[in-house]
Structure formats: C-alpha cells, structure tokens
PDB file of C-alpha atoms and ligand atoms in Angstrom:
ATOM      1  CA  UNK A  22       0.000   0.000   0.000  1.00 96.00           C
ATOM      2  CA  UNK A  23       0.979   3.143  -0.861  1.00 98.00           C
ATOM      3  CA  UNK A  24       0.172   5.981   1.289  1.00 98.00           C
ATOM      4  CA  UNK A  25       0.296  10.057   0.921  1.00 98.00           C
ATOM      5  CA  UNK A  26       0.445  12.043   4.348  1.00 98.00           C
ATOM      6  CA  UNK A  27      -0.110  15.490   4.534  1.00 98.00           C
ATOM      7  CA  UNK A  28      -0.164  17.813   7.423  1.00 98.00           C
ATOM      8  CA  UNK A  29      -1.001  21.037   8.388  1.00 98.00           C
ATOM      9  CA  UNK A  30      -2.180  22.895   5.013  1.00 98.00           C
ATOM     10  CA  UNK A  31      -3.212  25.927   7.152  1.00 98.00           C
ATOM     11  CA  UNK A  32      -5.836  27.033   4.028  1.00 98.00           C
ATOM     12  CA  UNK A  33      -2.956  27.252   1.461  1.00 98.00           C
ATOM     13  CA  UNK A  34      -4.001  26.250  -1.435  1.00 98.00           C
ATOM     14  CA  UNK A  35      -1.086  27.144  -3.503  1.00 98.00           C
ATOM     15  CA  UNK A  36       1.216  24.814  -1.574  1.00 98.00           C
ATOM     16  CA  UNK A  37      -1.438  22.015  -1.327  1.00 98.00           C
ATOM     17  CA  UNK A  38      -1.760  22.122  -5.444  1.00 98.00           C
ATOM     18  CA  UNK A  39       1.686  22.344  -5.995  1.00 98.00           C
ATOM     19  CA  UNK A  40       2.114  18.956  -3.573  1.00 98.00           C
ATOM     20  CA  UNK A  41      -0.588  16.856  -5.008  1.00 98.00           C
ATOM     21  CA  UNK A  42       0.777  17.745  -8.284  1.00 98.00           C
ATOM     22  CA  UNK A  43       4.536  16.406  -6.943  1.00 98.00           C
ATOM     23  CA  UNK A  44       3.005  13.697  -5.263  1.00 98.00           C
ATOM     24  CA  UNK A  45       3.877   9.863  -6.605  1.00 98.00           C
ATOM     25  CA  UNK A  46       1.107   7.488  -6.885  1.00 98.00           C
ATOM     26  CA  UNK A  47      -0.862   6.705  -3.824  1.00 98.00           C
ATOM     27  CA  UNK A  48      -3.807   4.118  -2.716  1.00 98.00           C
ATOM     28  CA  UNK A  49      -4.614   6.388   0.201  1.00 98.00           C
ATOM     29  CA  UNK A  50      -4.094  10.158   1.894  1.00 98.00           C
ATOM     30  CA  UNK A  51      -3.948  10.589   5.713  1.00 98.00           C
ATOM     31  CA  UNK A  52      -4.139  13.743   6.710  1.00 98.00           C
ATOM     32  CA  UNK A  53      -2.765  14.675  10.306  1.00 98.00           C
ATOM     33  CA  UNK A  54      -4.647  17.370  10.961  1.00 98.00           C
ATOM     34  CA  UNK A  55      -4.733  21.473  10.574  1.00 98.00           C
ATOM     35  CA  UNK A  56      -6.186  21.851   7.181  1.00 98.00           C
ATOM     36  CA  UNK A  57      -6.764  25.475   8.184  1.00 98.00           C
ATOM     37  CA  UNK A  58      -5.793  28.630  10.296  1.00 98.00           C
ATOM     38  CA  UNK A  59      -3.437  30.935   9.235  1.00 98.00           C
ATOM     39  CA  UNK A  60      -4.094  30.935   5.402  1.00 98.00           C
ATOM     40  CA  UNK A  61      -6.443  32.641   3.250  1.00 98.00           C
ATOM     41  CA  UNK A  62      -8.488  29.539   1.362  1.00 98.00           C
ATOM     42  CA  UNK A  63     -10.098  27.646   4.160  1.00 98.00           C
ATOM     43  CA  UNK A  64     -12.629  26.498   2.053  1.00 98.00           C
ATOM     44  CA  UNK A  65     -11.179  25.603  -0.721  1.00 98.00           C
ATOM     45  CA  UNK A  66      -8.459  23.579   1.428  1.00 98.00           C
ATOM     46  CA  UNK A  67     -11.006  22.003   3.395  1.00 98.00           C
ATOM     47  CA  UNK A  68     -13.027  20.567   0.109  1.00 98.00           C
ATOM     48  CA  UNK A  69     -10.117  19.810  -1.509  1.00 98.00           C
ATOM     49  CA  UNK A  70      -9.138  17.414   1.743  1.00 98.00           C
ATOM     50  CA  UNK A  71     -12.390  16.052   1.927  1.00 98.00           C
ATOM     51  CA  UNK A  72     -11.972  15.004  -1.723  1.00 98.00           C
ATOM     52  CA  UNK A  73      -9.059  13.285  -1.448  1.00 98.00           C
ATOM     53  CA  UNK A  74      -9.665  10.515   1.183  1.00 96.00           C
ATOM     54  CA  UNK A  75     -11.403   9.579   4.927  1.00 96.00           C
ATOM     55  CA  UNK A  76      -8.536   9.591   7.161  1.00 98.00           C
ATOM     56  CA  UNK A  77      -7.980  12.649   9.337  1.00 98.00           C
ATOM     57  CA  UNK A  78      -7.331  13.654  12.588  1.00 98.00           C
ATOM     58  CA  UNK A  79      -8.053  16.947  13.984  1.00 98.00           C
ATOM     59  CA  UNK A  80      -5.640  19.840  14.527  1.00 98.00           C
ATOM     60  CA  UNK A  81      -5.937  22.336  17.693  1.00 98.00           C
ATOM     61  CA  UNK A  82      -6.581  25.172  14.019  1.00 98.00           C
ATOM     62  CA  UNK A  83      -8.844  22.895  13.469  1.00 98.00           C
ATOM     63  CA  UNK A  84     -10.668  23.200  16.837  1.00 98.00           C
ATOM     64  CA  UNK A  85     -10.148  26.514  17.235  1.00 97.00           C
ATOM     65  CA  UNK A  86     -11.451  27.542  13.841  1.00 97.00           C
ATOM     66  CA  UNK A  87     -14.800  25.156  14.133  1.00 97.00           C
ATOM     67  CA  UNK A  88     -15.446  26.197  17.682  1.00 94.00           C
ATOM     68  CA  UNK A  89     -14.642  23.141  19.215  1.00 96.00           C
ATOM     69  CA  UNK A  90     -12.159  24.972  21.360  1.00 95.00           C
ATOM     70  CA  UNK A  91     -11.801  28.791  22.415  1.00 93.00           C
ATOM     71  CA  UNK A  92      -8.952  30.660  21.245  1.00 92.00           C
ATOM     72  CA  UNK A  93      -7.978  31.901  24.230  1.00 90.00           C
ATOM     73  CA  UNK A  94      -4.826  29.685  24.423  1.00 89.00           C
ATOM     74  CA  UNK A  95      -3.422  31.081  21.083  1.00 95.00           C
ATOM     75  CA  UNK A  96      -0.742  33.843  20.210  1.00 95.00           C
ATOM     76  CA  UNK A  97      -2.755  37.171  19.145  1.00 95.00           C
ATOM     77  CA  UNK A  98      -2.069  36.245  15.886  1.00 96.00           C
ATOM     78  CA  UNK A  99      -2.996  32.861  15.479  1.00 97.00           C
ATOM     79  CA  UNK A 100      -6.251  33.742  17.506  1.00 97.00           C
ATOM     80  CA  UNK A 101      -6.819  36.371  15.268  1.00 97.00           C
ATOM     81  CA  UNK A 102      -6.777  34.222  11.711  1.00 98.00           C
ATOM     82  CA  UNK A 103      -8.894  31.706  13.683  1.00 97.00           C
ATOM     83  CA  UNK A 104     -11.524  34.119  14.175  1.00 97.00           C
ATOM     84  CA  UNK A 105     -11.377  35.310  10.487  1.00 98.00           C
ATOM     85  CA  UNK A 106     -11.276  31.259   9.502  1.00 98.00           C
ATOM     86  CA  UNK A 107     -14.779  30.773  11.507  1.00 97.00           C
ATOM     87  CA  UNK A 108     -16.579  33.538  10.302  1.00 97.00           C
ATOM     88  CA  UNK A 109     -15.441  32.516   6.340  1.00 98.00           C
ATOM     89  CA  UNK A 110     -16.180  29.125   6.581  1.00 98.00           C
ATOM     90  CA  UNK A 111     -18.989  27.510   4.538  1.00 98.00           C
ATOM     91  CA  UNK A 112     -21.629  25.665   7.102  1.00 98.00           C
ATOM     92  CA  UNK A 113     -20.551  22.624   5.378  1.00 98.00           C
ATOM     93  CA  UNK A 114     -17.058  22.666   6.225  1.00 98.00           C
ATOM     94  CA  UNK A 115     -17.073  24.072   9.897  1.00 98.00           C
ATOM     95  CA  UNK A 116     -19.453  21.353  10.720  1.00 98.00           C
ATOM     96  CA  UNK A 117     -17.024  18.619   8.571  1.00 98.00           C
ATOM     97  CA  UNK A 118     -14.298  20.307  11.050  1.00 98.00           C
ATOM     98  CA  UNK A 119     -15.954  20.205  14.519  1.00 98.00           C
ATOM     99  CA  UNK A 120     -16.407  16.000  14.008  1.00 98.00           C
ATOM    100  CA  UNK A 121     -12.997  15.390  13.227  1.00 98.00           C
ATOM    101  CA  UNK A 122     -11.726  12.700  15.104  1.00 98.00           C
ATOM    102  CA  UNK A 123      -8.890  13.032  18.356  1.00 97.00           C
ATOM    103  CA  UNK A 124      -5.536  11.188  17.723  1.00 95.00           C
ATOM    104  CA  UNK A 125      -4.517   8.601  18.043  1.00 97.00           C
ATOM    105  CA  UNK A 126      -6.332   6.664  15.097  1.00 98.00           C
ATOM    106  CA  UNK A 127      -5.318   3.375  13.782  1.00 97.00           C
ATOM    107  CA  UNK A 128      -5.986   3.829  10.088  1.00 97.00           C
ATOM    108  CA  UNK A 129      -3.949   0.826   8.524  1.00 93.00           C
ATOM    109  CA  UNK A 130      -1.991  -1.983  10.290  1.00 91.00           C
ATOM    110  CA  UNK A 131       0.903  -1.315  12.422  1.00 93.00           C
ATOM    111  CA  UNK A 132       0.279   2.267  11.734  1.00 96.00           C
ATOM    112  CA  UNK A 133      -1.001   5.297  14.158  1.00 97.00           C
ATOM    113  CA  UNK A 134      -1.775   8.833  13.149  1.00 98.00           C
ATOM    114  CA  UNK A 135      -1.919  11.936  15.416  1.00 98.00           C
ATOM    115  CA  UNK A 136      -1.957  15.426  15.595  1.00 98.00           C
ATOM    116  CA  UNK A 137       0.668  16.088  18.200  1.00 98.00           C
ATOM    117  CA  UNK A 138       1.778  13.210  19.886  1.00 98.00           C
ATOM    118  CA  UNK A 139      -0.358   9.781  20.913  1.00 96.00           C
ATOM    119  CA  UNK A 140      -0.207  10.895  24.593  1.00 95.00           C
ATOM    120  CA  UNK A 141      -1.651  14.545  23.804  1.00 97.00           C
ATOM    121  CA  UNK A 142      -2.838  15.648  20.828  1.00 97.00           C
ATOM    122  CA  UNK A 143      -1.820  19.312  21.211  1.00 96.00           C
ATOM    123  CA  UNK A 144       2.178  18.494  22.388  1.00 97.00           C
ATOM    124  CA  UNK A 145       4.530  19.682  20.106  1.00 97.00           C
ATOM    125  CA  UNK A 146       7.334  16.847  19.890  1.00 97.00           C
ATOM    126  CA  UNK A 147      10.022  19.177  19.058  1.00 94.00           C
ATOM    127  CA  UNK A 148      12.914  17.262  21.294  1.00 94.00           C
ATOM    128  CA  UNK A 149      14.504  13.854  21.203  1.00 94.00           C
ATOM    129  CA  UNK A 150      14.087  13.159  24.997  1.00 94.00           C
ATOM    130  CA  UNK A 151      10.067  13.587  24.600  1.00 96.00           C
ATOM    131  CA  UNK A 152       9.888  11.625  21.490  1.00 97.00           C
ATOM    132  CA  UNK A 153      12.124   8.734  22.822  1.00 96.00           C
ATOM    133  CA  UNK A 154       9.982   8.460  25.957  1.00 95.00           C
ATOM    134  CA  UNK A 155       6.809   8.494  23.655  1.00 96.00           C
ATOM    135  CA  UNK A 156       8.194   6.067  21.121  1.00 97.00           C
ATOM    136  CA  UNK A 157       9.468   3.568  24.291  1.00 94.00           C
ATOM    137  CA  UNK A 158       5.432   3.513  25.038  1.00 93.00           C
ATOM    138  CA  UNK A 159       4.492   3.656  21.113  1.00 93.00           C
ATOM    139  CA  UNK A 160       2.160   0.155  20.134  1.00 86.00           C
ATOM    140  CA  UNK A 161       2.723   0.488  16.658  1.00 93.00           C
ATOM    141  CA  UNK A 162       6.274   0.329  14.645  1.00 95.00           C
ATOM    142  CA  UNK A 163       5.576   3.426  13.065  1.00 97.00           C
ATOM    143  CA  UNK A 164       3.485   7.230  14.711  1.00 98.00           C
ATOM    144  CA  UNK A 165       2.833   9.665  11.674  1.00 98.00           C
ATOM    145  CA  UNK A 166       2.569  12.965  13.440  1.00 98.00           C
ATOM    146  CA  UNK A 167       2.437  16.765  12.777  1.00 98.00           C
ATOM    147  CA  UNK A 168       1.925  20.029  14.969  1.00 98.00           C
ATOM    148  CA  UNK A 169       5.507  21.201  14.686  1.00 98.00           C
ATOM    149  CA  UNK A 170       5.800  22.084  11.043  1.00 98.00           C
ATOM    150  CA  UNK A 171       9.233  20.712  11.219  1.00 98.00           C
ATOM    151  CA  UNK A 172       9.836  17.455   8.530  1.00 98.00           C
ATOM    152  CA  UNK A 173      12.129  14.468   9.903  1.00 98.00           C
ATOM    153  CA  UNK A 174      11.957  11.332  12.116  1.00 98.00           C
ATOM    154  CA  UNK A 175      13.492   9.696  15.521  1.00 97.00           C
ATOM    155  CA  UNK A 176      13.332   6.193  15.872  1.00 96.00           C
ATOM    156  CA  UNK A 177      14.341   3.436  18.098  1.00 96.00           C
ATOM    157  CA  UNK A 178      15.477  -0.146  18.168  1.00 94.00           C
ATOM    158  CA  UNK A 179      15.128  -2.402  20.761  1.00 89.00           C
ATOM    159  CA  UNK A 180      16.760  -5.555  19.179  1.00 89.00           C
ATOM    160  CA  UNK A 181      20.068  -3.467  19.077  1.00 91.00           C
ATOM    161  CA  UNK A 182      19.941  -1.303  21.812  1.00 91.00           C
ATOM    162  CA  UNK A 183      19.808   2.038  19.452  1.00 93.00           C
ATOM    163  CA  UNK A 184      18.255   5.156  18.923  1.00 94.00           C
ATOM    164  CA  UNK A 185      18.424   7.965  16.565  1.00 95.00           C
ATOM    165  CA  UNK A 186      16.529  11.134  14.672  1.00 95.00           C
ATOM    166  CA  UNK A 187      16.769  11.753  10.734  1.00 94.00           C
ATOM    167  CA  UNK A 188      16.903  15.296   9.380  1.00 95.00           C
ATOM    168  CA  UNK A 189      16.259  15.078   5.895  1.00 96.00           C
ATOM    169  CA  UNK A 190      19.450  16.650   4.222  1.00 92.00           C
ATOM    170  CA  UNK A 191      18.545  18.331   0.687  1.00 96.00           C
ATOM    171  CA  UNK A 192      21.339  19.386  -1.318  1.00 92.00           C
ATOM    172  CA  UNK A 193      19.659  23.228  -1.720  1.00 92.00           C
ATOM    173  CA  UNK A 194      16.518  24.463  -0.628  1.00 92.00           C
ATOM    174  CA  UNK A 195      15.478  25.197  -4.741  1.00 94.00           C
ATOM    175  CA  UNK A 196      13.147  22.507  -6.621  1.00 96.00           C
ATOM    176  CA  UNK A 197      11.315  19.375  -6.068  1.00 97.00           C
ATOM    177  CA  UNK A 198      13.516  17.561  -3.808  1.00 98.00           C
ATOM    178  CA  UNK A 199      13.121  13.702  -2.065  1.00 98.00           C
ATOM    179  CA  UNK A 200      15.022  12.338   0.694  1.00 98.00           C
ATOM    180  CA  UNK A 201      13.871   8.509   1.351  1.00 97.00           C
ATOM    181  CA  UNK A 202      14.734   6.438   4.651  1.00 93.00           C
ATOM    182  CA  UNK A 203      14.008   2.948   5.440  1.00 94.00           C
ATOM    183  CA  UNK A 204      12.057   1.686   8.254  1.00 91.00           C
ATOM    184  CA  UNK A 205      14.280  -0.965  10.297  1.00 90.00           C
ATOM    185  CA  UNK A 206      12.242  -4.067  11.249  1.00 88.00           C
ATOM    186  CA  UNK A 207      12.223  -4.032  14.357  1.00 89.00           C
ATOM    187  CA  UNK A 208      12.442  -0.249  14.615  1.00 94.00           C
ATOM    188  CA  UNK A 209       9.795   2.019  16.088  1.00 96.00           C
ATOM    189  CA  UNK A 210       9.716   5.289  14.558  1.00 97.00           C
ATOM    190  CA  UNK A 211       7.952   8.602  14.803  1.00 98.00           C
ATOM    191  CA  UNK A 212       7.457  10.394  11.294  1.00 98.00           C
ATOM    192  CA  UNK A 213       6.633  14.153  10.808  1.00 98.00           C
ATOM    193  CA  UNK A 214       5.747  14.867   7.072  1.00 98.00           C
ATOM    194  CA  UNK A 215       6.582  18.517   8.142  1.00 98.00           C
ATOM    195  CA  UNK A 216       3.840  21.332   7.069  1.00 98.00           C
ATOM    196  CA  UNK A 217       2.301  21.559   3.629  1.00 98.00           C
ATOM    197  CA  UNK A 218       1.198  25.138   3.845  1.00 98.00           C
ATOM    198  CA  UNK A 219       3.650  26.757   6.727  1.00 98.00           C
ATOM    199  CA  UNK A 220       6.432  25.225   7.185  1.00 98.00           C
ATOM    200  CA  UNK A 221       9.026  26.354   9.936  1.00 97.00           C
ATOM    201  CA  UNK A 222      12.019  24.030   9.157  1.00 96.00           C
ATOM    202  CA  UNK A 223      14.257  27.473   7.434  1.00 96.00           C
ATOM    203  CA  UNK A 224      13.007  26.230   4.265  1.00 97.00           C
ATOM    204  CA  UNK A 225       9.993  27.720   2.628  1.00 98.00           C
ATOM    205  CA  UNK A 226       9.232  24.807  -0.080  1.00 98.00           C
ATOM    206  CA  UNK A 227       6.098  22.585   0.644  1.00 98.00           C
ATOM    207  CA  UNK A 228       6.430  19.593   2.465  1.00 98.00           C
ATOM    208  CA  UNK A 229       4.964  15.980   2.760  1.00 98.00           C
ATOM    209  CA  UNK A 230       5.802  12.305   3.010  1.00 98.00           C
ATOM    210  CA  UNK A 231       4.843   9.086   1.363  1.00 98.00           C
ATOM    211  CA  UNK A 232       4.985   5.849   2.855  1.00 98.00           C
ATOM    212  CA  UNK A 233       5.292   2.729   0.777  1.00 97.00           C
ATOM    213  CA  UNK A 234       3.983  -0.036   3.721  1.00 96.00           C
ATOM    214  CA  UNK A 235       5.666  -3.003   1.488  1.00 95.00           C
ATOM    215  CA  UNK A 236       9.119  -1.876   0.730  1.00 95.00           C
ATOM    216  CA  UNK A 237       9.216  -0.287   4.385  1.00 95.00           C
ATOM    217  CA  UNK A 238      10.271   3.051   3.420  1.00 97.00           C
ATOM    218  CA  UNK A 239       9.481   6.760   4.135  1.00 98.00           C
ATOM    219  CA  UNK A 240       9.813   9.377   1.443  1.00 98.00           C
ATOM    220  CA  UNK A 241      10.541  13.121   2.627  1.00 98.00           C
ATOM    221  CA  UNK A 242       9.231  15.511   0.249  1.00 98.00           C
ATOM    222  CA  UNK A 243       9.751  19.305  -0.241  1.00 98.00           C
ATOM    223  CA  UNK A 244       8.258  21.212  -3.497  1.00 98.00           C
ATOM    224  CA  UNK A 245       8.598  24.835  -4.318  1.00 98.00           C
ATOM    225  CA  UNK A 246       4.890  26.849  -4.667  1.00 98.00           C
ATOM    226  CA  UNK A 247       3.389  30.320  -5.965  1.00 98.00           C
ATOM    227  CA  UNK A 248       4.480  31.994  -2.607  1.00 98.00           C
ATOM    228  CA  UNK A 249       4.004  34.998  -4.052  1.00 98.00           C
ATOM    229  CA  UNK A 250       0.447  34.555  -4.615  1.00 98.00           C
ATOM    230  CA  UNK A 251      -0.443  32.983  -1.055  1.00 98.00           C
ATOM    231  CA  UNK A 252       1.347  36.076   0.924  1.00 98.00           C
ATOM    232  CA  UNK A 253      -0.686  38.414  -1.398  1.00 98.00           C
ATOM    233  CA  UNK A 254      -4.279  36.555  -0.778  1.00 98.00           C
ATOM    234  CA  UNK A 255      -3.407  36.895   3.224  1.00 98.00           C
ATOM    235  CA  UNK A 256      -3.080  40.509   2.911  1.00 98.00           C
ATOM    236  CA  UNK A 257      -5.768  40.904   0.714  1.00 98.00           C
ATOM    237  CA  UNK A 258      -7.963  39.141   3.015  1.00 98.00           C
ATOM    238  CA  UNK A 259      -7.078  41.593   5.977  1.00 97.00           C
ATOM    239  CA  UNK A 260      -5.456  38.224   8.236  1.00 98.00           C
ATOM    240  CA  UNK A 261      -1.908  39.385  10.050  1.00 97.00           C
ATOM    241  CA  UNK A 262       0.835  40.480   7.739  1.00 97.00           C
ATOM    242  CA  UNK A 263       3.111  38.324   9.684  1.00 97.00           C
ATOM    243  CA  UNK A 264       1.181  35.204   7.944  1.00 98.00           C
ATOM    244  CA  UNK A 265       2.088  35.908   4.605  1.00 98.00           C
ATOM    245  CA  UNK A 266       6.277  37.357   5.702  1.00 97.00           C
ATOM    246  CA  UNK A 267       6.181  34.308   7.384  1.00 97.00           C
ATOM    247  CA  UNK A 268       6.338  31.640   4.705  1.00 98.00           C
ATOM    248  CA  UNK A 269       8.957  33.148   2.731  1.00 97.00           C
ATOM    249  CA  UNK A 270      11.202  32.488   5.625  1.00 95.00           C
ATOM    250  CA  UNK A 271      10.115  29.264   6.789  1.00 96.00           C
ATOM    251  CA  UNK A 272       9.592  30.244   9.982  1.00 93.00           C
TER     252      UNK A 272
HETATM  253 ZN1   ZN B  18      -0.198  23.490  12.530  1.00 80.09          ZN
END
C-alpha cells in the first residue's frame, strides 16, 4: 500500500496544489490534521481534503477555527486568523471540522496517526528526549505525526539497543527535492511529514511524506509553490501580515 500524508495545510491552497501535483502514486491520503488557520483559502483547502480521502485527525486550528475549542490559548495572531477562519467558513465545512476525530487513530496496520503526539494531541514533539519516551510507550512500529511544522523522524530499536533522529538533508533548498529512509524491522519510529502550507524548518518549499507499507520506506518531500500569490491573498484578506512574511522564511 501506498500511502500520501499530509499535514497542516493551514488554508494554502497554492502549496497544497503544488504537492498533489509532486506527489507519486498513492492508494490512500492521511491527513494529520490542521487543514486550516493561518491561510487565506479555508474552504477551498477544506473541500479539496475532503476530496481526497477519509482519514484525518483533527488539529488544535482545526478546533479553534470550528469552535470546538476557544482561542484563548493562542498567540494574538494565530487567535486572530482563527476568528477570520470561523466567520469565512462555509456551514458545510465548519461542521465537517468540529467532528474530526482526536488522535490517536489506527488507520492501517501497524500504523497510528496523530496530531501532536499519541499521549496529547496538542504536544509539540520538538525534542529527542520527549519523542524517545513516547516512542518507548508507542504500540505500533511506526506514529505519523504533525503540529511542529518541522519534517524528519526519531526512531528506536530495541533488538540493538539504538536510537536515533533523521533530518532530511537536501542538497539546496530550490526545486522538487526527495530524501527517502528505510524503516528498520524491528524499529519504532515517529514520522513528521513537516507542514504543507507553513512550514518552519528554514526552508519555505512545501512539504509531505509518502509511505510505501511493502518496501518499508518513508519518502521526505519538499516542493517549491506560488508563494508569491499565497502572501498576497493573506493581505488581501485583511489576516496578520506576519502570515504571509512568514512563509517566505520558513519560519
Ligand atoms: Zn499546525
């Protein structure tokens, strides 16, 4: 089985096109969650998810912008483009958005999804000490997660005693780039995709993964988009100027 993962579009459909287009052939498309806040096409984002497959778990953008949960816990900003997201989305898609499932979900064998991590769905696994303490717990060989916006992996192996984290190492930060990794057997292994539509790795391309569960291996993908024409919807749409500066930095 091949699978497509995709995590936190934030409403930008420039850099969701410009993956899809990139993307190699897939049976399925699990999306970890944050399909919008921060961007200016919630709508269109959130269709174009619903389109592509039934596996999703729900974002804390995505709670926040369907009402699910107050925005009182988010940056100015952040609660600011959540506020515009809820008043600009169609009945349709708020409602698809407030019964989106909490991580962890089980969507294929030996396989979890979440939004953050499987012990909170809002934790941002940004260091090796929490992720090696979550994957020592982990049921599953292999966690997709997202939250962070930052692409790579940590793994561990119990049959040789070792542990480690993979930072996908591009040779520029220009063009459609892959960086692939096999899954040990034996190996447990936590997998961000990194963010399709802000990503905060220092490099502004469009990242995703794709697993391929038969060969065992994880595919790291970056893809340059119409920046340009994202930043320019956010300001035209009145959300935070430091939305659209933001993803020319990667930050
Ligand atoms: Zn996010």
């Amino acid at each position: 089985m091949r699978i497509l993962i995709l995590s936190d579009i934030h409403a930008n459909l420039e850099a969701l096109e410009a993956c899809l287009e990139a993307a190699p052939a897939h049976d399925h498309v699990f999306n970890l969650g944050d399909i919008v806040g921060y961007g200016a096409n919630p709508n269109e984002v959130t269709d174009k998810s619903r389109s592509l497959g039934k596996v999703f778990v729900r974002g804390n953008h995505d709670k926040a912008c369907s009402g699910v949960s107050s925005v009182e816990d988010f940056n100015p900003v952040a609660g600011m483009a959540a506020l515009w997201t809820r008043e600009h989305l169609t009945e349709a898609n708020l409602e698809f958005l407030k019964q989106l499932p909490h991580g962890p979900i089980a969507p294929a064998e030996n396989l979890i999804c979440v939004h953050g991590s499987p012990r909170d769905e809002d934790e941002y696994v940004l260091f090796p000490r929490d992720a090696y303490a979550i994957l020592a717990r982990a049921e599953a060989p292999l966690t997709f997660f997202g939250h962070t916006h930052v692409q790579g992996a940590y793994w561990i192996d119990d049959s040789n005693d070792t542990e480690g984290n993979i930072e996908p190492r591009y040779k520029s930060k220009t063009g459609k780039q892959t960086f692939t990794f096999r899954v040990a057997p034996g190996a447990r292994c936590l997998v961000n995709p990194g963010s399709v539509g802000q990503p905060r790795d220092s490099d502004p391309r469009a990242a995703f993964a794709s697993y391929d569960t038969e060969a065992g291996v994880v595919t790291f993908h970056r893809v340059p988009y119409d920046i340009h024409r994202a930043q320019k919807k956010i300001l035209a749409a009145g959300l935070p100027e430091r939305l659209a500066f933001r993803l020319e930095e990667g930050r």
